[in-house]
Amino acid sequence: MPFTNSTLVISAWENERLIGAVRVLSDKMFRSIIYDLFVLPEFQNKGIGKELVKRCIEHFPNSEWLVQTTEKISSYYEKNGFKVNNDVFLTIPCKLFSHT
């Protein structure tokens, strides 16, 4: 389960049903990164994702917040206060997801 080693996980429930969650890795001071944010399709556009992101930022309010996303949904994060960063982003792919 990917949430096991996360710094922060906040979830949204309707009765006993998980309808949304956000997962964060953070040093709790300087940098915090949203790695996963999901809301079930039938619950989208109701402010649930926005509230999940807001609650994350409230946990570490002085931290720099980052999220890696696609162009298709980047405007969602921009509406929630994130700004496009034009710095160079380098990566070494995870061996679990590499196609060799």
Short mmCIF file of C-alpha atoms in Angstrom, two decimals:
data_model
loop_
_atom_site.label_atom_id
_atom_site.label_comp_id
_atom_site.label_asym_id
_atom_site.label_seq_id
_atom_site.Cartn_x
_atom_site.Cartn_y
_atom_site.Cartn_z
CA MET A 1 0.00 0.00 0.00
CA PRO A 2 1.60 3.29 -1.09
CA PHE A 3 0.13 5.28 1.82
CA THR A 4 2.10 3.34 4.44
CA ASN A 5 5.26 5.48 4.38
CA SER A 6 3.59 8.80 3.66
CA THR A 7 4.09 11.78 5.96
CA LEU A 8 0.45 12.78 5.76
CA VAL A 9 -2.69 11.15 4.39
CA ILE A 10 -6.07 12.86 4.57
CA SER A 11 -9.19 11.05 3.42
CA ALA A 12 -12.80 11.91 2.67
CA TRP A 13 -15.61 9.50 3.49
CA GLU A 14 -19.30 9.16 2.89
CA ASN A 15 -20.54 6.88 5.63
CA GLU A 16 -18.18 3.86 5.36
CA ARG A 17 -17.15 4.55 1.75
CA LEU A 18 -13.79 6.14 0.90
CA ILE A 19 -14.55 8.82 -1.70
CA GLY A 20 -11.26 10.74 -1.81
CA ALA A 21 -7.75 10.96 -0.42
CA VAL A 22 -4.52 12.87 -0.70
CA ARG A 23 -1.00 11.60 0.05
CA VAL A 24 1.93 13.83 1.00
CA LEU A 25 5.63 13.33 1.61
CA SER A 26 7.25 16.14 3.58
CA ASP A 27 10.16 17.12 5.80
CA LYS A 28 7.42 19.02 7.70
CA MET A 29 9.22 22.33 7.36
CA PHE A 30 10.78 23.27 4.03
CA ARG A 31 9.22 21.09 1.33
CA SER A 32 6.02 19.11 0.97
CA ILE A 33 4.96 17.18 -2.12
CA ILE A 34 1.51 15.96 -3.06
CA TYR A 35 1.99 12.60 -4.73
CA ASP A 36 -1.58 11.40 -5.05
CA LEU A 37 -4.93 13.14 -4.95
CA PHE A 38 -8.09 11.34 -5.95
CA VAL A 39 -11.81 11.85 -5.67
CA LEU A 40 -14.24 9.29 -7.06
CA PRO A 41 -15.81 10.57 -10.31
CA GLU A 42 -19.34 10.87 -8.90
CA PHE A 43 -18.02 13.13 -6.10
CA GLN A 44 -15.85 15.40 -8.26
CA ASN A 45 -16.65 19.11 -8.73
CA LYS A 46 -18.07 19.34 -5.21
CA GLY A 47 -15.03 20.91 -3.51
CA ILE A 48 -13.75 17.69 -1.94
CA GLY A 49 -10.34 17.76 -3.67
CA LYS A 50 -9.95 21.45 -2.88
CA GLU A 51 -10.70 20.77 0.79
CA LEU A 52 -8.21 17.88 0.89
CA VAL A 53 -5.46 20.11 -0.54
CA LYS A 54 -6.39 22.94 1.85
CA ARG A 55 -6.13 20.64 4.86
CA CYS A 56 -2.70 19.44 3.71
CA ILE A 57 -1.39 22.98 3.48
CA GLU A 58 -2.80 23.75 6.93
CA HIS A 59 -0.63 20.95 8.37
CA PHE A 60 2.61 22.50 7.08
CA PRO A 61 1.67 26.13 6.29
CA ASN A 62 5.21 27.49 5.92
CA SER A 63 6.41 24.71 3.64
CA GLU A 64 7.02 25.02 -0.09
CA TRP A 65 4.34 22.88 -1.76
CA LEU A 66 5.00 20.92 -4.94
CA VAL A 67 2.91 18.68 -7.14
CA GLN A 68 3.91 16.92 -10.33
CA THR A 69 0.99 16.63 -12.69
CA THR A 70 0.04 16.66 -16.35
CA GLU A 71 -0.79 19.71 -18.46
CA LYS A 72 -4.34 18.40 -18.74
CA ILE A 73 -5.05 18.86 -15.03
CA SER A 74 -2.46 21.47 -14.04
CA SER A 75 -5.12 24.19 -14.13
CA TYR A 76 -6.87 22.41 -11.24
CA TYR A 77 -3.83 22.94 -9.03
CA GLU A 78 -3.35 26.50 -10.30
CA LYS A 79 -6.92 27.28 -9.12
CA ASN A 80 -5.81 26.00 -5.72
CA GLY A 81 -2.86 28.39 -5.43
CA PHE A 82 -0.04 26.45 -7.14
CA LYS A 83 2.11 28.28 -9.69
CA VAL A 84 3.86 26.77 -12.72
CA ASN A 85 7.57 26.43 -12.00
CA ASN A 86 9.86 26.59 -15.00
CA ASP A 87 12.90 25.15 -13.21
CA VAL A 88 14.59 22.10 -14.67
CA PHE A 89 13.17 18.88 -13.25
CA LEU A 90 15.49 15.88 -13.42
CA THR A 91 14.62 12.29 -12.65
CA ILE A 92 15.97 8.78 -12.28
CA PRO A 93 12.95 6.53 -12.97
CA CYS A 94 11.75 4.06 -10.36
CA LYS A 95 12.94 0.56 -11.24
CA LEU A 96 9.44 -0.78 -10.52
CA PHE A 97 7.97 1.26 -13.36
CA SER A 98 10.83 1.14 -15.87
CA HIS A 99 10.44 -0.82 -19.06
CA THR A 100 13.70 -2.57 -19.79
#
